[in-house]
mmCIF file of N, CA and C in Angstrom:
data_model
loop_
_atom_site.group_PDB
_atom_site.id
_atom_site.type_symbol
_atom_site.label_atom_id
_atom_site.label_comp_id
_atom_site.label_asym_id
_atom_site.label_seq_id
_atom_site.Cartn_x
_atom_site.Cartn_y
_atom_site.Cartn_z
ATOM 1 N N HIS V 1 -3.527 -21.089 -3.112
ATOM 2 C CA HIS V 1 -4.434 -19.425 -2.360
ATOM 3 C C HIS V 1 -3.721 -18.156 -2.055
ATOM 4 N N VAL V 2 -3.685 -17.459 -2.671
ATOM 5 C CA VAL V 2 -2.961 -15.975 -1.960
ATOM 6 C C VAL V 2 -3.845 -14.983 -0.760
ATOM 7 N N GLN V 3 -3.325 -15.436 0.046
ATOM 8 C CA GLN V 3 -3.979 -13.889 1.068
ATOM 9 C C GLN V 3 -2.926 -12.879 1.165
ATOM 10 N N LEU V 4 -3.731 -11.496 1.460
ATOM 11 C CA LEU V 4 -3.080 -10.220 1.797
ATOM 12 C C LEU V 4 -3.608 -10.486 3.365
ATOM 13 N N VAL V 5 -2.518 -10.295 4.198
ATOM 14 C CA VAL V 5 -2.860 -10.082 5.778
ATOM 15 C C VAL V 5 -2.607 -8.560 6.092
ATOM 16 N N GLU V 6 -3.172 -7.176 6.436
ATOM 17 C CA GLU V 6 -2.876 -6.258 6.878
ATOM 18 C C GLU V 6 -2.989 -5.688 7.936
ATOM 19 N N SER V 7 -2.106 -5.286 8.947
ATOM 20 C CA SER V 7 -2.291 -4.619 10.165
ATOM 21 C C SER V 7 -1.354 -3.504 10.028
ATOM 22 N N GLY V 8 -1.264 -2.734 11.515
ATOM 23 C CA GLY V 8 -0.608 -1.721 11.992
ATOM 24 C C GLY V 8 -1.250 -0.314 11.091
ATOM 25 N N GLY V 9 -2.366 -0.198 10.912
ATOM 26 C CA GLY V 9 -3.317 0.786 11.003
ATOM 27 C C GLY V 9 -3.845 1.499 11.970
ATOM 28 N N GLY V 10 -4.466 2.351 12.271
ATOM 29 C CA GLY V 10 -4.920 2.628 14.110
ATOM 30 C C GLY V 10 -5.151 4.321 14.178
ATOM 31 N N SER V 11 -5.118 5.095 14.912
ATOM 32 C CA SER V 11 -5.623 6.429 14.971
ATOM 33 C C SER V 11 -4.068 6.891 15.874
ATOM 34 N N VAL V 12 -4.210 7.856 15.263
ATOM 35 C CA VAL V 12 -2.952 9.038 15.774
ATOM 36 C C VAL V 12 -3.664 10.804 15.610
ATOM 37 N N GLN V 13 -2.668 11.228 16.598
ATOM 38 C CA GLN V 13 -2.812 12.770 16.326
ATOM 39 C C GLN V 13 -1.914 13.100 15.226
ATOM 40 N N THR V 14 -2.480 14.463 14.803
ATOM 41 C CA THR V 14 -1.797 15.041 13.413
ATOM 42 C C THR V 14 -0.180 15.002 14.282
ATOM 43 N N GLY V 15 0.701 14.651 12.545
ATOM 44 C CA GLY V 15 1.904 14.980 13.193
ATOM 45 C C GLY V 15 2.466 13.470 13.501
ATOM 46 N N GLY V 16 1.827 12.283 14.345
ATOM 47 C CA GLY V 16 2.454 11.092 14.562
ATOM 48 C C GLY V 16 2.489 10.296 13.303
ATOM 49 N N SER V 17 3.132 9.292 13.710
ATOM 50 C CA SER V 17 3.064 8.049 12.711
ATOM 51 C C SER V 17 2.473 6.725 13.101
ATOM 52 N N LEU V 18 2.501 5.790 11.750
ATOM 53 C CA LEU V 18 1.832 4.669 11.842
ATOM 54 C C LEU V 18 2.642 3.858 11.221
ATOM 55 N N ARG V 19 2.694 2.146 10.938
ATOM 56 C CA ARG V 19 3.188 1.533 10.163
ATOM 57 C C ARG V 19 2.601 0.521 9.615
ATOM 58 N N PRO V 20 1.626 0.587 9.094
ATOM 59 C CA PRO V 20 0.823 -0.564 8.301
ATOM 60 C C PRO V 20 2.051 -1.641 7.410
ATOM 61 N N SER V 21 0.835 -2.840 7.394
ATOM 62 C CA SER V 21 1.859 -4.269 7.086
ATOM 63 C C SER V 21 1.323 -4.229 6.227
ATOM 64 N N CYS V 22 1.757 -5.493 5.317
ATOM 65 C CA CYS V 22 1.163 -6.517 4.432
ATOM 66 C C CYS V 22 1.674 -7.823 3.954
ATOM 67 N N ALA V 23 1.292 -8.827 4.158
ATOM 68 C CA ALA V 23 2.071 -9.713 4.519
ATOM 69 C C ALA V 23 1.264 -10.826 3.517
ATOM 70 N N ALA V 24 1.806 -11.162 2.316
ATOM 71 C CA ALA V 24 1.343 -12.069 1.622
ATOM 72 C C ALA V 24 1.603 -13.212 1.410
ATOM 73 N N HIS V 25 0.719 -13.740 1.528
ATOM 74 C CA HIS V 25 1.274 -15.749 1.976
ATOM 75 C C HIS V 25 0.391 -16.240 0.420
ATOM 76 N N GLY V 26 0.804 -17.377 0.174
ATOM 77 C CA GLY V 26 0.757 -18.066 -0.592
ATOM 78 C C GLY V 26 1.498 -17.592 -2.315
ATOM 79 N N PHE V 27 1.914 -16.292 -2.513
ATOM 80 C CA PHE V 27 2.239 -15.815 -3.812
ATOM 81 C C PHE V 27 3.918 -16.806 -3.702
ATOM 82 N N ALA V 28 3.965 -17.480 -5.342
ATOM 83 C CA ALA V 28 5.006 -17.723 -5.518
ATOM 84 C C ALA V 28 5.381 -17.340 -6.878
ATOM 85 N N GLY V 29 4.851 -16.632 -7.506
ATOM 86 C CA GLY V 29 5.228 -15.862 -8.838
ATOM 87 C C GLY V 29 6.250 -15.184 -8.867
ATOM 88 N N ASN V 30 6.881 -15.036 -9.704
ATOM 89 C CA ASN V 30 8.437 -14.954 -9.973
ATOM 90 C C ASN V 30 8.821 -13.416 -10.008
ATOM 91 N N ARG V 31 7.597 -12.364 -10.871
ATOM 92 C CA ARG V 31 7.193 -10.795 -10.616
ATOM 93 C C ARG V 31 6.548 -10.948 -9.908
ATOM 94 N N TYR V 32 5.917 -9.362 -9.552
ATOM 95 C CA TYR V 32 5.147 -8.764 -9.045
ATOM 96 C C TYR V 32 5.070 -7.526 -8.823
ATOM 97 N N CYS V 33 4.163 -6.436 -8.534
ATOM 98 C CA CYS V 33 4.073 -5.528 -8.207
ATOM 99 C C CYS V 33 3.103 -5.193 -7.140
ATOM 100 N N MET V 34 3.505 -4.521 -6.100
ATOM 101 C CA MET V 34 2.518 -3.758 -4.955
ATOM 102 C C MET V 34 2.032 -2.627 -5.152
ATOM 103 N N ALA V 35 1.340 -2.490 -4.194
ATOM 104 C CA ALA V 35 0.751 -0.914 -3.692
ATOM 105 C C ALA V 35 -0.261 -0.887 -2.778
ATOM 106 N N TRP V 36 -0.330 0.503 -2.317
ATOM 107 C CA TRP V 36 -1.205 0.686 -1.009
ATOM 108 C C TRP V 36 -2.174 1.886 -1.842
ATOM 109 N N PHE V 37 -3.484 1.167 -1.881
ATOM 110 C CA PHE V 37 -5.118 2.061 -1.846
ATOM 111 C C PHE V 37 -5.474 2.619 -0.444
ATOM 112 N N ARG V 38 -5.803 4.039 -1.047
ATOM 113 C CA ARG V 38 -6.743 4.554 0.254
ATOM 114 C C ARG V 38 -8.146 4.726 -0.310
ATOM 115 N N GLN V 39 -8.985 4.811 0.759
ATOM 116 C CA GLN V 39 -10.193 5.115 -0.212
ATOM 117 C C GLN V 39 -11.779 5.615 1.056
ATOM 118 N N LEU V 40 -12.202 6.669 0.821
ATOM 119 C CA LEU V 40 -13.257 7.276 1.526
ATOM 120 C C LEU V 40 -14.511 6.964 1.292
ATOM 121 N N PRO V 41 -15.280 7.034 2.204
ATOM 122 C CA PRO V 41 -16.716 6.563 1.755
ATOM 123 C C PRO V 41 -17.601 7.040 1.129
ATOM 124 N N GLY V 42 -18.272 6.414 -0.306
ATOM 125 C CA GLY V 42 -17.834 6.952 -1.328
ATOM 126 C C GLY V 42 -17.223 7.482 -2.504
ATOM 127 N N ALA V 43 -16.207 7.110 -2.379
ATOM 128 C CA ALA V 43 -15.142 7.683 -3.113
ATOM 129 C C ALA V 43 -14.498 6.002 -4.200
ATOM 130 N N GLU V 44 -13.801 6.032 -4.971
ATOM 131 C CA GLU V 44 -13.247 5.335 -5.504
ATOM 132 C C GLU V 44 -11.506 5.006 -4.794
ATOM 133 N N ARG V 45 -10.877 4.053 -4.801
ATOM 134 C CA ARG V 45 -9.648 3.908 -4.156
ATOM 135 C C ARG V 45 -8.807 4.574 -5.138
ATOM 136 N N ALA V 46 -8.243 5.349 -4.033
ATOM 137 C CA ALA V 46 -7.102 5.734 -4.801
ATOM 138 C C ALA V 46 -5.136 5.455 -4.359
ATOM 139 N N GLY V 47 -4.626 5.533 -5.194
ATOM 140 C CA GLY V 47 -3.156 4.707 -5.110
ATOM 141 C C GLY V 47 -1.984 5.732 -4.315
ATOM 142 N N VAL V 48 -1.847 5.459 -3.128
ATOM 143 C CA VAL V 48 -1.213 6.533 -2.629
ATOM 144 C C VAL V 48 0.356 5.841 -2.802
ATOM 145 N N ALA V 49 0.787 4.706 -2.685
ATOM 146 C CA ALA V 49 2.031 4.298 -2.821
ATOM 147 C C ALA V 49 2.386 2.902 -3.689
ATOM 148 N N SER V 50 3.259 2.911 -4.695
ATOM 149 C CA SER V 50 3.293 1.417 -5.345
ATOM 150 C C SER V 50 4.606 1.163 -5.299
ATOM 151 N N LEU V 51 5.151 -0.271 -5.264
ATOM 152 C CA LEU V 51 6.158 -0.762 -6.190
ATOM 153 C C LEU V 51 5.957 -0.882 -6.922
ATOM 154 N N LEU V 52 6.796 -0.907 -7.779
ATOM 155 C CA LEU V 52 6.745 -1.563 -9.494
ATOM 156 C C LEU V 52 7.424 -3.137 -9.682
ATOM 157 N N THR V 53 7.681 -3.827 -10.402
ATOM 158 C CA THR V 53 8.109 -4.781 -10.436
ATOM 159 C C THR V 53 9.654 -4.440 -11.236
ATOM 160 N N ASP V 54 10.174 -3.954 -11.194
ATOM 161 C CA ASP V 54 12.204 -3.530 -11.052
ATOM 162 C C ASP V 54 12.206 -2.707 -9.988
ATOM 163 N N GLY V 55 11.297 -2.262 -8.751
ATOM 164 C CA GLY V 55 11.620 -2.404 -7.882
ATOM 165 C C GLY V 55 11.755 -0.453 -7.575
ATOM 166 N N ARG V 56 11.467 0.090 -8.460
ATOM 167 C CA ARG V 56 11.257 1.774 -8.229
ATOM 168 C C ARG V 56 9.386 1.580 -7.207
ATOM 169 N N THR V 57 9.952 2.907 -7.023
ATOM 170 C CA THR V 57 8.467 2.978 -6.351
ATOM 171 C C THR V 57 7.946 4.685 -6.348
ATOM 172 N N PHE V 58 7.050 4.810 -6.368
ATOM 173 C CA PHE V 58 6.372 5.953 -6.576
ATOM 174 C C PHE V 58 5.518 6.152 -5.407
ATOM 175 N N TYR V 59 4.847 7.822 -5.248
ATOM 176 C CA TYR V 59 4.317 7.824 -4.180
ATOM 177 C C TYR V 59 3.183 9.132 -5.011
ATOM 178 N N THR V 60 2.026 9.249 -4.238
ATOM 179 C CA THR V 60 1.627 9.863 -4.859
ATOM 180 C C THR V 60 1.826 11.409 -4.241
ATOM 181 N N ASN V 61 1.281 12.374 -4.582
ATOM 182 C CA ASN V 61 1.801 14.074 -4.384
ATOM 183 C C ASN V 61 1.722 14.199 -3.106
ATOM 184 N N SER V 62 1.089 14.033 -2.717
ATOM 185 C CA SER V 62 0.367 14.136 -1.435
ATOM 186 C C SER V 62 1.047 13.778 -0.088
ATOM 187 N N VAL V 63 1.767 12.941 -0.069
ATOM 188 C CA VAL V 63 2.415 11.679 0.843
ATOM 189 C C VAL V 63 3.860 11.673 0.404
ATOM 190 N N LYS V 64 4.520 12.646 -0.581
ATOM 191 C CA LYS V 64 5.958 12.348 -1.122
ATOM 192 C C LYS V 64 6.575 12.877 0.290
ATOM 193 N N GLY V 65 7.570 12.470 0.537
ATOM 194 C CA GLY V 65 8.696 12.718 1.932
ATOM 195 C C GLY V 65 7.733 12.504 3.150
ATOM 196 N N ARG V 66 6.545 11.683 3.254
ATOM 197 C CA ARG V 66 6.467 11.571 4.430
ATOM 198 C C ARG V 66 6.039 10.007 4.552
ATOM 199 N N PHE V 67 5.592 9.332 3.392
ATOM 200 C CA PHE V 67 5.446 8.125 3.547
ATOM 201 C C PHE V 67 6.436 7.335 2.755
ATOM 202 N N THR V 68 7.107 6.354 3.078
ATOM 203 C CA THR V 68 8.014 5.290 2.366
ATOM 204 C C THR V 68 7.504 3.790 2.754
ATOM 205 N N PHE V 69 7.915 3.254 1.857
ATOM 206 C CA PHE V 69 8.170 1.560 1.458
ATOM 207 C C PHE V 69 9.381 0.878 2.255
ATOM 208 N N SER V 70 8.806 -0.111 2.877
ATOM 209 C CA SER V 70 10.226 -1.530 3.271
ATOM 210 C C SER V 70 9.539 -2.271 2.805
ATOM 211 N N ARG V 71 10.112 -3.459 2.878
ATOM 212 C CA ARG V 71 9.815 -4.740 2.754
ATOM 213 C C ARG V 71 11.263 -5.638 3.716
ATOM 214 N N ASP V 72 10.194 -6.422 3.636
ATOM 215 C CA ASP V 72 10.612 -7.413 4.771
ATOM 216 C C ASP V 72 10.623 -8.966 3.655
ATOM 217 N N ILE V 73 11.685 -9.328 2.887
ATOM 218 C CA ILE V 73 11.395 -9.666 2.157
ATOM 219 C C ILE V 73 11.638 -11.399 2.496
ATOM 220 N N PRO V 74 12.112 -11.879 3.499
ATOM 221 C CA PRO V 74 11.892 -13.326 4.505
ATOM 222 C C PRO V 74 10.758 -13.192 4.571
ATOM 223 N N LYS V 75 9.675 -12.345 4.618
ATOM 224 C CA LYS V 75 8.986 -12.400 5.596
ATOM 225 C C LYS V 75 7.498 -12.140 4.666
ATOM 226 N N ASN V 76 7.938 -11.905 3.166
ATOM 227 C CA ASN V 76 6.917 -11.320 2.713
ATOM 228 C C ASN V 76 5.907 -10.231 2.931
ATOM 229 N N THR V 77 6.725 -9.569 3.147
ATOM 230 C CA THR V 77 5.659 -8.186 4.134
ATOM 231 C C THR V 77 6.447 -6.899 3.264
ATOM 232 N N LEU V 78 5.283 -5.733 3.294
ATOM 233 C CA LEU V 78 5.816 -4.677 2.449
ATOM 234 C C LEU V 78 5.199 -3.828 3.887
ATOM 235 N N ASN V 79 6.197 -3.127 3.942
ATOM 236 C CA ASN V 79 5.113 -1.972 5.039
ATOM 237 C C ASN V 79 5.778 -0.525 4.458
ATOM 238 N N LEU V 80 4.451 0.171 5.207
ATOM 239 C CA LEU V 80 4.500 1.257 4.532
ATOM 240 C C LEU V 80 4.579 2.561 5.731
ATOM 241 N N GLN V 81 6.001 3.189 5.880
ATOM 242 C CA GLN V 81 5.850 4.143 7.153
ATOM 243 C C GLN V 81 5.120 4.984 6.660
ATOM 244 N N MET V 82 4.564 5.847 7.698
ATOM 245 C CA MET V 82 3.527 6.662 7.429
ATOM 246 C C MET V 82 4.019 7.565 8.506
ATOM 247 N N ASN V 83 4.225 9.045 7.983
ATOM 248 C CA ASN V 83 5.100 9.846 9.480
ATOM 249 C C ASN V 83 4.460 11.116 8.992
ATOM 250 N N ASN V 84 4.224 12.036 10.118
ATOM 251 C CA ASN V 84 3.657 13.463 9.624
ATOM 252 C C ASN V 84 2.405 13.107 9.378
ATOM 253 N N LEU V 85 1.782 12.688 9.727
ATOM 254 C CA LEU V 85 0.270 12.400 9.757
ATOM 255 C C LEU V 85 -0.507 13.247 9.745
ATOM 256 N N ARG V 86 -1.095 13.831 8.531
ATOM 257 C CA ARG V 86 -2.384 14.796 8.530
ATOM 258 C C ARG V 86 -3.853 14.197 8.737
ATOM 259 N N PRO V 87 -4.576 14.961 9.098
ATOM 260 C CA PRO V 87 -6.107 14.563 9.080
ATOM 261 C C PRO V 87 -6.526 14.133 7.634
ATOM 262 N N GLU V 88 -6.012 15.004 6.566
ATOM 263 C CA GLU V 88 -6.893 13.762 5.563
ATOM 264 C C GLU V 88 -5.766 13.271 5.053
ATOM 265 N N ASP V 89 -4.933 12.503 5.751
ATOM 266 C CA ASP V 89 -4.964 11.114 5.145
ATOM 267 C C ASP V 89 -5.683 10.106 6.058
ATOM 268 N N THR V 90 -6.516 10.915 7.045
ATOM 269 C CA THR V 90 -8.381 9.718 6.888
ATOM 270 C C THR V 90 -8.659 9.096 6.437
ATOM 271 N N ALA V 91 -8.418 7.476 6.130
ATOM 272 C CA ALA V 91 -9.418 6.952 5.167
ATOM 273 C C ALA V 91 -9.003 5.416 5.650
ATOM 274 N N MET V 92 -9.626 4.538 5.036
ATOM 275 C CA MET V 92 -9.441 3.190 4.516
ATOM 276 C C MET V 92 -8.644 2.668 3.843
ATOM 277 N N TYR V 93 -6.890 2.218 4.312
ATOM 278 C CA TYR V 93 -6.335 1.265 3.800
ATOM 279 C C TYR V 93 -6.592 0.079 3.195
ATOM 280 N N TYR V 94 -5.899 0.117 1.790
ATOM 281 C CA TYR V 94 -5.768 -1.412 1.411
ATOM 282 C C TYR V 94 -4.520 -1.875 0.442
ATOM 283 N N CYS V 95 -4.096 -2.884 0.650
ATOM 284 C CA CYS V 95 -2.875 -3.069 0.441
ATOM 285 C C CYS V 95 -3.439 -4.371 -1.084
ATOM 286 N N ALA V 96 -2.287 -4.510 -2.020
ATOM 287 C CA ALA V 96 -2.758 -4.322 -3.185
ATOM 288 C C ALA V 96 -1.721 -5.305 -4.016
ATOM 289 N N LEU V 97 -1.967 -6.825 -4.686
ATOM 290 C CA LEU V 97 -0.706 -7.398 -5.316
ATOM 291 C C LEU V 97 -1.299 -7.539 -6.546
ATOM 292 N N SER V 98 -0.267 -7.530 -7.267
ATOM 293 C CA SER V 98 -0.382 -8.529 -8.744
ATOM 294 C C SER V 98 0.747 -9.143 -9.283
ATOM 295 N N GLY V 99 0.225 -10.465 -9.927
ATOM 296 C CA GLY V 99 1.539 -10.596 -10.435
ATOM 297 C C GLY V 99 1.405 -11.041 -12.013
ATOM 298 N N GLY V 100 0.903 -9.316 -12.637
ATOM 299 C CA GLY V 100 1.666 -9.024 -13.660
ATOM 300 C C GLY V 100 2.696 -8.020 -13.806
ATOM 301 N N TYR V 101 3.081 -7.435 -14.785
ATOM 302 C CA TYR V 101 4.272 -6.345 -15.085
ATOM 303 C C TYR V 101 4.022 -5.117 -15.017
ATOM 304 N N CYS V 102 4.165 -4.251 -13.639
ATOM 305 C CA CYS V 102 3.754 -2.998 -13.653
ATOM 306 C C CYS V 102 4.891 -2.356 -14.198
ATOM 307 N N TYR V 103 4.967 -1.757 -15.201
ATOM 308 C CA TYR V 103 5.916 -0.185 -15.612
ATOM 309 C C TYR V 103 5.560 1.200 -14.729
ATOM 310 N N THR V 104 4.284 1.385 -14.854
ATOM 311 C CA THR V 104 4.315 1.999 -13.924
ATOM 312 C C THR V 104 3.092 2.352 -12.874
ATOM 313 N N PRO V 105 2.826 3.221 -12.201
ATOM 314 C CA PRO V 105 1.646 3.034 -11.333
ATOM 315 C C PRO V 105 0.367 2.469 -11.583
ATOM 316 N N SER V 106 0.020 1.580 -11.229
ATOM 317 C CA SER V 106 -1.710 1.385 -11.880
ATOM 318 C C SER V 106 -2.929 1.556 -11.141
ATOM 319 N N ASN V 107 -3.695 1.577 -11.727
ATOM 320 C CA ASN V 107 -5.040 1.796 -11.328
ATOM 321 C C ASN V 107 -5.674 0.490 -10.269
ATOM 322 N N ALA V 108 -6.428 0.438 -9.372
ATOM 323 C CA ALA V 108 -7.612 -0.634 -8.597
ATOM 324 C C ALA V 108 -7.321 -1.881 -9.243
ATOM 325 N N PRO V 109 -7.842 -1.642 -10.633
ATOM 326 C CA PRO V 109 -8.400 -2.957 -11.449
ATOM 327 C C PRO V 109 -7.070 -3.640 -11.559
ATOM 328 N N TRP V 110 -5.720 -3.182 -12.060
ATOM 329 C CA TRP V 110 -4.910 -4.113 -12.477
ATOM 330 C C TRP V 110 -4.794 -5.072 -11.372
ATOM 331 N N TYR V 111 -5.135 -4.701 -9.848
ATOM 332 C CA TYR V 111 -4.776 -6.145 -8.806
ATOM 333 C C TYR V 111 -5.063 -6.828 -8.755
ATOM 334 N N GLU V 112 -4.508 -8.273 -8.431
ATOM 335 C CA GLU V 112 -6.109 -9.615 -8.676
ATOM 336 C C GLU V 112 -5.936 -10.113 -6.967
ATOM 337 N N TYR V 113 -5.162 -9.412 -6.073
ATOM 338 C CA TYR V 113 -5.200 -9.707 -4.366
ATOM 339 C C TYR V 113 -5.630 -8.480 -3.931
ATOM 340 N N TRP V 114 -6.162 -8.961 -2.761
ATOM 341 C CA TRP V 114 -6.057 -7.330 -2.052
ATOM 342 C C TRP V 114 -6.173 -7.461 -0.681
ATOM 343 N N GLY V 115 -5.944 -6.688 0.255
ATOM 344 C CA GLY V 115 -6.157 -7.426 1.887
ATOM 345 C C GLY V 115 -7.275 -7.360 2.435
ATOM 346 N N GLN V 116 -7.316 -7.137 3.573
ATOM 347 C CA GLN V 116 -8.807 -7.201 3.888
ATOM 348 C C GLN V 116 -8.807 -6.023 4.478
ATOM 349 N N ARG V 117 -8.375 -3.919 4.449
ATOM 350 C CA ARG V 117 -8.568 -3.468 5.072
ATOM 351 C C ARG V 117 -7.745 -2.976 6.207
ATOM 352 N N THR V 118 -7.502 -1.862 6.472
ATOM 353 C CA THR V 118 -6.917 -1.098 7.607
ATOM 354 C C THR V 118 -7.425 -0.287 7.930
ATOM 355 N N GLN V 119 -7.971 0.486 8.816
ATOM 356 C CA GLN V 119 -8.491 2.317 9.246
ATOM 357 C C GLN V 119 -6.911 3.076 9.873
ATOM 358 N N VAL V 120 -6.990 3.760 8.788
ATOM 359 C CA VAL V 120 -5.950 5.388 9.379
ATOM 360 C C VAL V 120 -6.727 6.402 9.369
ATOM 361 N N THR V 121 -7.028 6.198 11.229
ATOM 362 C CA THR V 121 -7.273 7.810 11.801
ATOM 363 C C THR V 121 -6.567 8.767 12.336
ATOM 364 N N VAL V 122 -6.641 10.433 11.855
ATOM 365 C CA VAL V 122 -5.093 11.164 12.329
ATOM 366 C C VAL V 122 -6.545 12.159 12.511
ATOM 367 N N SER V 123 -6.345 12.977 13.834
ATOM 368 C CA SER V 123 -7.038 13.362 14.818
ATOM 369 C C SER V 123 -6.505 14.850 14.952
#
């Protein structure tokens, strides 16, 4: 049973930082890819940052230079360091994991496992 547990969201002022974390429990696959998505009410989930199977990372243009992945491999945790936050970053954030092979950043349906979501609010 795979479970993704998120933590680290919250509320900050413009220019502040947050570091949501996503801990993967029970996943034993040899290959995987992970991503962070965000969602506004009434909208679809949009990819923010992707970690591909070969280790490459991709970030959507609006967060490049501000958001960065880091991994704690012994703890099976993927962190998203979010710096210089802006009001338009306000959203519900989800981490996602796929046991498939990701050659490029993938849309939400590609991912089998999802975190419980964490709110990020920038004012």
